[in-house]
Coordinates of C-alpha atoms in Angstrom, one line a residue:
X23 CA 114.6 75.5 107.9
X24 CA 117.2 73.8 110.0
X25 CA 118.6 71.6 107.3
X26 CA 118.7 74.4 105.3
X27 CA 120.8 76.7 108.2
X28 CA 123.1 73.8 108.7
X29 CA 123.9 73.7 104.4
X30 CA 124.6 77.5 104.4
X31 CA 128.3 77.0 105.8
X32 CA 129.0 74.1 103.6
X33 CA 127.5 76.1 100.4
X34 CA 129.4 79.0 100.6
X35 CA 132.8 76.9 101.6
X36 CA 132.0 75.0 98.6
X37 CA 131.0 78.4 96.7
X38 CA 134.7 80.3 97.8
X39 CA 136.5 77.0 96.5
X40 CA 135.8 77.8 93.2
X41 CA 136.0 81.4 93.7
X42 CA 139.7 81.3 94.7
X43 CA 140.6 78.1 93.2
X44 CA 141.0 74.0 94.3
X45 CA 143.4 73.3 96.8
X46 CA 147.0 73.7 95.2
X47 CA 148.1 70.5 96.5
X48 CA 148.6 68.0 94.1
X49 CA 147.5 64.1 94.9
X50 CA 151.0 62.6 96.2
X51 CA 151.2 59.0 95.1
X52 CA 154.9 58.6 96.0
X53 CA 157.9 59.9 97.5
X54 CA 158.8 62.1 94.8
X55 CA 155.6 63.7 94.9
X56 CA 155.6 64.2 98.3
X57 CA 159.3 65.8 97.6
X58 CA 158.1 68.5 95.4
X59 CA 155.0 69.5 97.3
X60 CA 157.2 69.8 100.6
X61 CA 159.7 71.8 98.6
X62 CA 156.6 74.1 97.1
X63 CA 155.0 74.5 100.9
X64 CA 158.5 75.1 102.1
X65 CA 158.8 77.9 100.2
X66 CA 155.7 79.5 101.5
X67 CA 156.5 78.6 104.7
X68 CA 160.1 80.5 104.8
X69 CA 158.7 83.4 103.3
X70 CA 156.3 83.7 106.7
X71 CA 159.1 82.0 108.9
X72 CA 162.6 83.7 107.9
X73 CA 161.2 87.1 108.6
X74 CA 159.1 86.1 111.7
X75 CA 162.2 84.3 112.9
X76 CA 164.5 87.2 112.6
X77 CA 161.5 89.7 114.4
X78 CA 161.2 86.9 117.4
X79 CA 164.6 86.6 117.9
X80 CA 165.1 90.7 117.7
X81 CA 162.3 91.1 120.3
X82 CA 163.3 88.8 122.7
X83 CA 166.7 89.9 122.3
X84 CA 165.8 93.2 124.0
X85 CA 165.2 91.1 127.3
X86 CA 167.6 89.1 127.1
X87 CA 169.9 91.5 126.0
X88 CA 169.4 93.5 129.7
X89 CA 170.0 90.6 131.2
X90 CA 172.8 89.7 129.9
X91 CA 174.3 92.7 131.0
X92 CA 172.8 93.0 133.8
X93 CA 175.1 89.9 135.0
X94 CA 178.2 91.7 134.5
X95 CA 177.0 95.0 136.5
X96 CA 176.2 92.9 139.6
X97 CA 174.3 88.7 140.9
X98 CA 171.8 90.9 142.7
X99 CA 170.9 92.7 139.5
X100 CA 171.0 89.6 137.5
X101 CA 168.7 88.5 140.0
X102 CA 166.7 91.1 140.2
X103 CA 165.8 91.4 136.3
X104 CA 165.5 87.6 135.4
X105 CA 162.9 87.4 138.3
X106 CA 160.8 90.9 137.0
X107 CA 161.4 89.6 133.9
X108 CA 160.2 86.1 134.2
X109 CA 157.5 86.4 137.0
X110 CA 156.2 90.2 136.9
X111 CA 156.4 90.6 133.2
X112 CA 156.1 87.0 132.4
X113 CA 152.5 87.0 134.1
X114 CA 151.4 89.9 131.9
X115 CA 153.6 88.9 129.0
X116 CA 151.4 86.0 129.0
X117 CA 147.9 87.1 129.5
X118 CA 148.6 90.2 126.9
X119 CA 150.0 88.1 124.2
X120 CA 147.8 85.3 125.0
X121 CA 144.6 87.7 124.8
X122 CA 146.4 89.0 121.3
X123 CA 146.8 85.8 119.7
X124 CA 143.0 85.4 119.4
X125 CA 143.6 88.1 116.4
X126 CA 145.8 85.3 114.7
X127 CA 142.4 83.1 114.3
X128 CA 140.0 86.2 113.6
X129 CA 142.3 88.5 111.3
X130 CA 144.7 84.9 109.3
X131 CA 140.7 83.5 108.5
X132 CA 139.4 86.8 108.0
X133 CA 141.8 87.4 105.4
X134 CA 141.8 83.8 103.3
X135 CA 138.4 84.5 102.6
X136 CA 138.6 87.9 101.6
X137 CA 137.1 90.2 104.4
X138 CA 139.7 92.7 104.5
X139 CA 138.0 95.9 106.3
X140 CA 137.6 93.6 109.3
X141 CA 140.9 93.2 110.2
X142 CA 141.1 96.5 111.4
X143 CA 138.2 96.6 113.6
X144 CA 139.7 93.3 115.2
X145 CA 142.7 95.6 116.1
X146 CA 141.3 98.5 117.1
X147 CA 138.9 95.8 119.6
X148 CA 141.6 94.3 121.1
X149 CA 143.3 97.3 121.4
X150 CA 140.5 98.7 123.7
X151 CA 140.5 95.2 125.8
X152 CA 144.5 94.8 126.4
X153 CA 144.4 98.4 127.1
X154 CA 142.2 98.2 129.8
X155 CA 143.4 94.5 131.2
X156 CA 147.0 96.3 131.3
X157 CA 145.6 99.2 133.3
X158 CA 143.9 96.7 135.8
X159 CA 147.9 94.8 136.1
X160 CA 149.5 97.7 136.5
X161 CA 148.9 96.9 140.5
X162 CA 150.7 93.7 140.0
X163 CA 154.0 95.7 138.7
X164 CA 153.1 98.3 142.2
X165 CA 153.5 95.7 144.5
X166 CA 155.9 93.4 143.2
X167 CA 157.8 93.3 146.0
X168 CA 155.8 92.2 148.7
X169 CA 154.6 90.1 146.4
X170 CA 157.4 88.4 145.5
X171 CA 157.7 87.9 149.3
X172 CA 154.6 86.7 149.7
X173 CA 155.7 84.2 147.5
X174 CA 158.7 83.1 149.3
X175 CA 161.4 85.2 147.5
X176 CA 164.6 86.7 149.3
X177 CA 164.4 90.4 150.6
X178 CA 167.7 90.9 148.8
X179 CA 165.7 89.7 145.7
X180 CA 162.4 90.6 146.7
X181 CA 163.5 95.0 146.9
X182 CA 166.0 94.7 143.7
X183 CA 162.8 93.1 141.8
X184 CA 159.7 95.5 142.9
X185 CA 161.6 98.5 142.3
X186 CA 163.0 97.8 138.5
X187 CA 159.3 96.4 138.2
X188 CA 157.7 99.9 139.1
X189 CA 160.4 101.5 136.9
X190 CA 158.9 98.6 134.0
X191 CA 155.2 99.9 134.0
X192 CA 155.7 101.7 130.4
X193 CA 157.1 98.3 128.5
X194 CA 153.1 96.7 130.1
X195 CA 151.5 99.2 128.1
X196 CA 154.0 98.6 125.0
X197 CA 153.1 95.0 125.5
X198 CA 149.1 96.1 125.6
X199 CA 149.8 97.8 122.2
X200 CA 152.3 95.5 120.4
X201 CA 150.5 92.7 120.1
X202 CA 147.4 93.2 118.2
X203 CA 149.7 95.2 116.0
X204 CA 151.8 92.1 115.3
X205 CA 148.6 89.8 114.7
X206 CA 147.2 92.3 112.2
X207 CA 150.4 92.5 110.4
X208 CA 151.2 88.8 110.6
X209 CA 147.9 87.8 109.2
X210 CA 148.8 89.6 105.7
X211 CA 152.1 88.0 105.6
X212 CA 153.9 91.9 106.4
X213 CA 156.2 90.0 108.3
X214 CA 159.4 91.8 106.2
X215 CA 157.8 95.3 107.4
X216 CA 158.1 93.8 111.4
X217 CA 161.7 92.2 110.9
X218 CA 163.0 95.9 109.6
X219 CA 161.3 98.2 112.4
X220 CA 162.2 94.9 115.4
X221 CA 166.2 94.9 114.0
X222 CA 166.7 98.4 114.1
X223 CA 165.0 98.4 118.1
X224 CA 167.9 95.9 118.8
X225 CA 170.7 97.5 117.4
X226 CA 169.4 100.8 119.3
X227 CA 168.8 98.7 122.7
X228 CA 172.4 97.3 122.6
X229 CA 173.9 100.8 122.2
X230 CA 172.1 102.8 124.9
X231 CA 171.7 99.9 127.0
X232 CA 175.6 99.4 126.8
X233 CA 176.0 103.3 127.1
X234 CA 173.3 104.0 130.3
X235 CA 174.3 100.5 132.5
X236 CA 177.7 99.6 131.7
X237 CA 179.6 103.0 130.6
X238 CA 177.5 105.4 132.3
X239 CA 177.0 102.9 135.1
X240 CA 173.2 104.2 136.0
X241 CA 172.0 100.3 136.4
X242 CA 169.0 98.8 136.9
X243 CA 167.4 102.7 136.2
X244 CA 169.4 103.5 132.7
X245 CA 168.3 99.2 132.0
X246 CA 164.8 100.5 132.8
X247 CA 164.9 103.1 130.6
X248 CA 166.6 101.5 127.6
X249 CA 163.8 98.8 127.9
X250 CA 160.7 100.9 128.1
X251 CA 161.9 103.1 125.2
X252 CA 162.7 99.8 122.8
X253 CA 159.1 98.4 123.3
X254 CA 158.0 101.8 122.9
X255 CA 160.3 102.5 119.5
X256 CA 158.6 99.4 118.2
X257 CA 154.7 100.2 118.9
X258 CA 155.3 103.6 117.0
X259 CA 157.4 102.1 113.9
X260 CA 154.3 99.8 113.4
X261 CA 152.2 102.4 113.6
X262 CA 153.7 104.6 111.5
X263 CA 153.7 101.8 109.0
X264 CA 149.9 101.1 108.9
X265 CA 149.3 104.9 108.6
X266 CA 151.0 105.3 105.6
X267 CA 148.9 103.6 103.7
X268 CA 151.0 99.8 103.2
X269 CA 148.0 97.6 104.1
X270 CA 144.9 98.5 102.0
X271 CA 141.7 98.1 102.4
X272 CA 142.7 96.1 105.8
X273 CA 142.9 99.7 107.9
X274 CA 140.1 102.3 107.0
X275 CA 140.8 104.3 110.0
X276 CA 139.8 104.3 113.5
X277 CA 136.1 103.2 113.7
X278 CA 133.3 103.4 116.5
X279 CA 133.1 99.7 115.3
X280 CA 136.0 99.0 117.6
X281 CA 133.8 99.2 120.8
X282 CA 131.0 96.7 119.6
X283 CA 130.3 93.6 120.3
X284 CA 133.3 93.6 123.3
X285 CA 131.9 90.4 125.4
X286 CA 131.8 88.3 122.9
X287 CA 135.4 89.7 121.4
X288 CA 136.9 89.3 125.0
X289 CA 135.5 85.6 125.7
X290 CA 137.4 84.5 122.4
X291 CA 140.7 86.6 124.1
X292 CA 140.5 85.0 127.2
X293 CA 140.3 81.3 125.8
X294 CA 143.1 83.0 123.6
X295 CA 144.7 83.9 127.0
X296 CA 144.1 80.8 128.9
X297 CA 145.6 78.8 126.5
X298 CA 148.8 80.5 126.1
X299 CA 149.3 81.5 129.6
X300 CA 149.1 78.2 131.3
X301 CA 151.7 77.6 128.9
X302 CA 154.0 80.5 129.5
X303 CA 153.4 80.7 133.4
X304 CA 155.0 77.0 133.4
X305 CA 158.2 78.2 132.5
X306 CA 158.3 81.3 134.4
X307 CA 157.1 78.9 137.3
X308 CA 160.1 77.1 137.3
X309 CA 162.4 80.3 137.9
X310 CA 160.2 81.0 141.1
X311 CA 160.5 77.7 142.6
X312 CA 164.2 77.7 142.0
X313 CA 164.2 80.7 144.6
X314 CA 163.5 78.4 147.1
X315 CA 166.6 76.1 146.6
X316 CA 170.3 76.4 148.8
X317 CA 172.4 79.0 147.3
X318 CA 168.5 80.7 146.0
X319 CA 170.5 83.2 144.3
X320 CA 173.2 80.7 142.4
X321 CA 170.0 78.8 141.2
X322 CA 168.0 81.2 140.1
X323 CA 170.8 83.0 137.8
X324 CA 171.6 79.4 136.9
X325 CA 168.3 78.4 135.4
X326 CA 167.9 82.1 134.4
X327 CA 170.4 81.5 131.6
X328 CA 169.2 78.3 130.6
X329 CA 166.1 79.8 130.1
X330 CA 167.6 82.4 128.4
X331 CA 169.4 80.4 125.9
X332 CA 166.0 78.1 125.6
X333 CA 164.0 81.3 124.8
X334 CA 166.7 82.2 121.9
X335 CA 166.6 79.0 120.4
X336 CA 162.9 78.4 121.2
X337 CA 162.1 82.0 119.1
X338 CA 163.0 80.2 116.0
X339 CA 160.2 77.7 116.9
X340 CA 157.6 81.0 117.4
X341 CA 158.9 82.0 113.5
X342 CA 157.3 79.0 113.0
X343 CA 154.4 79.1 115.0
X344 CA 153.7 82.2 113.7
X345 CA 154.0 81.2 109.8
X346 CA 152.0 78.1 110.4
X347 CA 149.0 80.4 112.3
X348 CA 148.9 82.4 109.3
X349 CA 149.2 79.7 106.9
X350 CA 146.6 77.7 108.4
X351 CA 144.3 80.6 109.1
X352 CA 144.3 81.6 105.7
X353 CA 144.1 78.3 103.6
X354 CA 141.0 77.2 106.0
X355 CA 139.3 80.6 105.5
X356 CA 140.0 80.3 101.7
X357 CA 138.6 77.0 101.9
X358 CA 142.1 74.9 101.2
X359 CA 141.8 72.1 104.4
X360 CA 144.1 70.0 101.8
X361 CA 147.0 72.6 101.8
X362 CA 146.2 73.4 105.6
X363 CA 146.9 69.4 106.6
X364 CA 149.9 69.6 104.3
X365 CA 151.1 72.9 105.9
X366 CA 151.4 71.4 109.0
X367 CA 153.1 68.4 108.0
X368 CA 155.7 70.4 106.5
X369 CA 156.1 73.3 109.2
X370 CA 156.5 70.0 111.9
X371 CA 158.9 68.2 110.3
X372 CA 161.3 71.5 109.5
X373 CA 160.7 72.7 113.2
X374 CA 162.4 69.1 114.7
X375 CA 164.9 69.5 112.1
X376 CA 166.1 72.8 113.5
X377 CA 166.1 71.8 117.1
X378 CA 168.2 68.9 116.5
X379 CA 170.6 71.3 114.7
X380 CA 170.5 73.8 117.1
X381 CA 171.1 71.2 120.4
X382 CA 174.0 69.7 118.5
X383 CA 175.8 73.3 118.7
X384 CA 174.6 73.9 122.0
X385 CA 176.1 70.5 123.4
X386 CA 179.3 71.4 120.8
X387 CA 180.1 74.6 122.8
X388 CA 178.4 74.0 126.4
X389 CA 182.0 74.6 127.9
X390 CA 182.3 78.0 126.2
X391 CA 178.8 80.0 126.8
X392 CA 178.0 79.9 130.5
X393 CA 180.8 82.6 131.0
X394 CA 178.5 84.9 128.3
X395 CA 176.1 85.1 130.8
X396 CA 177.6 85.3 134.1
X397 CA 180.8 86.0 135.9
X398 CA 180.4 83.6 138.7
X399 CA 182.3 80.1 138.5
X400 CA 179.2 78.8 140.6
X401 CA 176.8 79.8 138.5
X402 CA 178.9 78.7 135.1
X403 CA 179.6 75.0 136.3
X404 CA 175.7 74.3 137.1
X405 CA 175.1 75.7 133.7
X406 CA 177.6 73.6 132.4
X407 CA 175.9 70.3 134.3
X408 CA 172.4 71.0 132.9
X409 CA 173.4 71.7 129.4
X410 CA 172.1 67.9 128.0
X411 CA 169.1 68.4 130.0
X412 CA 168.5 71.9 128.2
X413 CA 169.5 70.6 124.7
X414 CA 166.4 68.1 125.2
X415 CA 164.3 70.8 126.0
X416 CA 165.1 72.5 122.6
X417 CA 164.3 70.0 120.6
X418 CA 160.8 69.5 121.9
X419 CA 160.0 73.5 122.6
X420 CA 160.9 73.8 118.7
X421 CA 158.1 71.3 117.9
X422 CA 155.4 72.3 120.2
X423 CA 155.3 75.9 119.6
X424 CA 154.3 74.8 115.9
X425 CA 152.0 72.7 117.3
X426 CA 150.3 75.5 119.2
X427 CA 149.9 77.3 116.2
X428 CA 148.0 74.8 114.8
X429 CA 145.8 75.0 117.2
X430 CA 145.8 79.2 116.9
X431 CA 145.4 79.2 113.3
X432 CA 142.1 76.5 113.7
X433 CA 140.2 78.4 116.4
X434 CA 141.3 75.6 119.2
X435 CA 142.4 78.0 122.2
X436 CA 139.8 76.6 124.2
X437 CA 140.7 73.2 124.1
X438 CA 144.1 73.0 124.3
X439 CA 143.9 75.4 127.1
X440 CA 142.7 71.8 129.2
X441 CA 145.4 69.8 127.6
X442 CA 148.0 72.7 129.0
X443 CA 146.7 72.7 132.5
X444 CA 146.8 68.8 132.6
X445 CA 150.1 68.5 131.0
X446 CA 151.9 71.2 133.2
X447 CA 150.3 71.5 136.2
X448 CA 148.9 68.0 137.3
X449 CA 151.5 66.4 136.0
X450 CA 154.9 68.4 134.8
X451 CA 155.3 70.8 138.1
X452 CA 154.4 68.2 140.6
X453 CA 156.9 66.3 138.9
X454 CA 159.9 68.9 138.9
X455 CA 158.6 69.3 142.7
X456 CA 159.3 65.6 143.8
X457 CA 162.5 65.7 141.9
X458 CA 164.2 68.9 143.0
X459 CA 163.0 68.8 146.9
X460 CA 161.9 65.1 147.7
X461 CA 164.4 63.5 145.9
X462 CA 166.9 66.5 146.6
X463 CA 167.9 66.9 142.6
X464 CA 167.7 70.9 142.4
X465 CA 167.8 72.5 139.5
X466 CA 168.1 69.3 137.6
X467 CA 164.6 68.4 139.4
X468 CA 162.9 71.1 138.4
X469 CA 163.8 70.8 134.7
X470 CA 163.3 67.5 134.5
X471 CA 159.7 68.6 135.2
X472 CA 159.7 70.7 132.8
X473 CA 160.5 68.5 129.7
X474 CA 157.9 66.0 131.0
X475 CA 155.2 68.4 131.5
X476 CA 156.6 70.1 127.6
X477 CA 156.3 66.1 126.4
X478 CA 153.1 65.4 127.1
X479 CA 151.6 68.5 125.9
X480 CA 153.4 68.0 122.5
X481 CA 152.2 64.3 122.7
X482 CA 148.9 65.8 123.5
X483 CA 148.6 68.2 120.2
X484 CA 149.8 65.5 117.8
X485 CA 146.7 63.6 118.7
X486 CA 144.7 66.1 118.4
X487 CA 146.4 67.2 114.8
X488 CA 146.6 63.3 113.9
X489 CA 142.5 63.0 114.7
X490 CA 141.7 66.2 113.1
X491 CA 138.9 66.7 110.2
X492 CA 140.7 69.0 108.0
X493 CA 137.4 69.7 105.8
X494 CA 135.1 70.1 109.0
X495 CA 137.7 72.5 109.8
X496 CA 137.0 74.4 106.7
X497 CA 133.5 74.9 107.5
X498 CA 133.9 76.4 110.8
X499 CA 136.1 78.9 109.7
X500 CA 132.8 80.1 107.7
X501 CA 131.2 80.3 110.3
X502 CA 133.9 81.8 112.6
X503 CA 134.0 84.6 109.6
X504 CA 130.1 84.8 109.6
X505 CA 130.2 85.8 113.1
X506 CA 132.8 87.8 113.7
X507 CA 132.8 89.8 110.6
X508 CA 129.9 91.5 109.1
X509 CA 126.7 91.3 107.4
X510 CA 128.2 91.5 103.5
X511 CA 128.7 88.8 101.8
X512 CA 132.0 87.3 100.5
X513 CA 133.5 89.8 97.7
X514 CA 134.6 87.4 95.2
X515 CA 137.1 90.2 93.5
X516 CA 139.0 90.1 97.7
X517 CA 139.2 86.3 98.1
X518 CA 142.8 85.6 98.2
X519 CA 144.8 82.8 98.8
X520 CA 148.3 82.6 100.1
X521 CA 150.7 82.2 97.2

């Protein structure tokens, strides 16, 4: 009997190959060949990436977009929103989008191999399990401020922070929605649907948010409100958009199914969680630390807009991230480890391409855009002086992010969720540490922390990519499917593969 359990996976992988068709990868003898299969996986690839691209860049936008303005009405406010928006949001940011992402493995596989009336239920589950985590952080956003002095943070900072944190307790819930809507989306490639709905947010948030802090000078409390109300706008365009009746067979309705089987569903989120968190906290880390420099609140609005800028360019690195998770996720459930291996290959290569491109224009104009972000001469110079140091860090965040989904779109949240905590906190922090306060570097300390801690974990995931058994792979997406689905067996008329 146990030989005979342990051919079941491999059967039916082999069974949905020639259900859906070989791998559509053609054997690449020479560089020619390998020139007109990258140009066919390209193709694929931009249809996922230019679209999830434009919605990254829209989303973050909205952020970025407050803060922005938020250094003309005042360096307190500036202050006040990079460190809500980087520690207090950035902590739940994390954990909810790192809890989401374990839809990207569940609904991308669930979907190459056919089983599309489970993609809902995955929604609706982690609906019910980011709901209630975001009800349990809402004490985090209530006591932000002494928190945030707990921590070490200025009074000045410290009050501004905790009160436009309280004020932010609608965009955690937003967040607690959003992202299992995205994932379900994502996986069947309605990325077009999620670029519309995310551009017209932004063009909205820059008019009332122009309107409410800047004309009608309310602030912090009209930035507040323009925020909450764009996450908001977002959650109930998407859902408007699955109700109607766009996405098939992959929503049925809401479904008592929702609420079984939570443990198990929430183990896979948390490793989800883990993984990405460890990751994002690193970065938000760095803002918190550079609170403790002279001149805290020159540093901190100084590495605020780095970050800033990073986070733009490093969206177009989550396009990819996110095409690659889907393109993975559905070629491995489909049974395709050929055109997975090949995806990646190709998503990696056009990922480093972009940094480079978009580092070169950074270090082409890095006399002209500090004074977008800040009024201060201060705070423009030292933005000025760690410009090289932050077109590095864009060419490596553009590769890693693809790298990560990789690991999303294979089931390997648990894994790299080690390599992250080796790579940025036993070595990349304690590094930016001894540079910025031992060896009395500041700013330039802690980020050159940063891109050692970023360096390691990319080095990290291309071993782990490099060593990878592609066909193994395969199978345990079966099996993934097999557990998390249901009891049917594969439809043969619903297999599809991503053209």
């Amino acid at each position: 009997m146990e030989d005979n359990n342990e051919l079941v996976p491999l059967l039916l992988v082999e069974a949905r190959s020639f259900i859906a068709g070989e791998d559509d990868i053609l054997p690449i003898n020479d560089f020619k060949d390998f020139t007109k299969q990258f140009y066919v996986e390209s193709v694929k690839l931009w249809y996922l990436a230019a679209p999830a691209i434009f919605t990254s860049v829209c989303q973050y936008s909205l952020g970025a977009t407050t803060q922005l303005l938020a250094g003309h009405v005042g360096t307190i406010q500036l202050a006040a929103v990079s460190v809500e928006n980087s520690v207090i949001a950035g902590f739940s940011f994390g954990i909810l989008m790192g809890m989401g992402s374990a839809l990207e493995t569940l609904c991308g596989q669930a979907y190459g191999a056919g089983q599309l009336e489970m993609l809902g239920i995955y929604m609706q589950r982690s609906w019910v399990i980011l709901l209630t985590t975001a009800m349990i952080m809402m004490l985090v956003y209530i006591f932000a401020a002494p928190i945030l002095l707990l921590i070490g943070q200025t009074p000045a900072i410290s009050t501004a922070a905790g009160s436009f944190s309280i004020w932010m307790i609608p965009q955690l819930f937003a967040y607690a929605m959003v992202f299992p809507l995205a994932k379900f989306l994502q996986a069947q490639s309605k990325m077009i649907a999620m670029a519309v709905i995310a551009a017209a947010a932004l063009i909205l948030h820059i008019i009332f948010s122009w309107l409410l802090m800047l004309k009608l000078d309310m602030g912090l409390p009209g930035a507040a409100v323009v925020l909450n109300g764009s996450w908001w706008f977002i959650v109930a365009a998407q859902i408007v958009y699955i109700l109607s009746g766009t996405c098939g067979d992959a929503w049925s309705g809401f479904s008592w199914k929702a609420f079984q089987n939570l443990w198990g569903f929430l183990k896979l989120s948390l490793a989800s969680a883990v993984m990405l968190c460890l990751e994002f906290w690193y970065f938000n880390v760095l803002i918190l630390f550079a609170g403790y420099l002279k001149n805290a609140e020159i540093a901190v609005d100084s590495i605020s807009v780095c970050m800033n800028i990073l986070g733009w360019t490093v969206m177009v690195a989550f396009g990819f991230n996110a095409a690659i998770s889907v393109r993975v996720s559905n070629e491995l459930g489909a049974a395709h480890p050929r055109t997975a291996k090949f995806s990646v290959i190709v998503a990696t290569i056009t990922s480093l391409v972009f940094g480079l491109l978009m580092a070169l224009v950074l270090m082409v104009f890095r006399r002209q855009y500090p004074a977008l972000f800040a009024n201060s001469i201060q705070v423009q110079q030292l933005v000025y002086e760690i410009t090289p140091l932050l077109a590095l860090s864009i060419v490596i965040s553009n590769v890693q992010p693809t790298l990560s989904g990789v690991a999303i779109g294979a089931g390997w949240q648990a894994y790299v969720a080690y390599v992250n905590l080796v790579s940025y906190y036993v070595f990349g922090i304690p590094l930016g540490l001894l540079l910025a306060y031992i060896m009395d570097m500041g700013v330039k300390g802690i980020w050159y922390g940063m891109i050692g801690g970023t360096g390691v974990q990319t080095c990290f995931l291309f071993w782990m990519i490099y060593r990878t058994n592609w066909n193994k792979e395969a199978s345990m997406a079966e099996g993934r499917i097999k557990e998390w689905g249901t009891d049917q067996k594969i439809n043969k008329d619903k297999v599809q593969v991503v053209a």
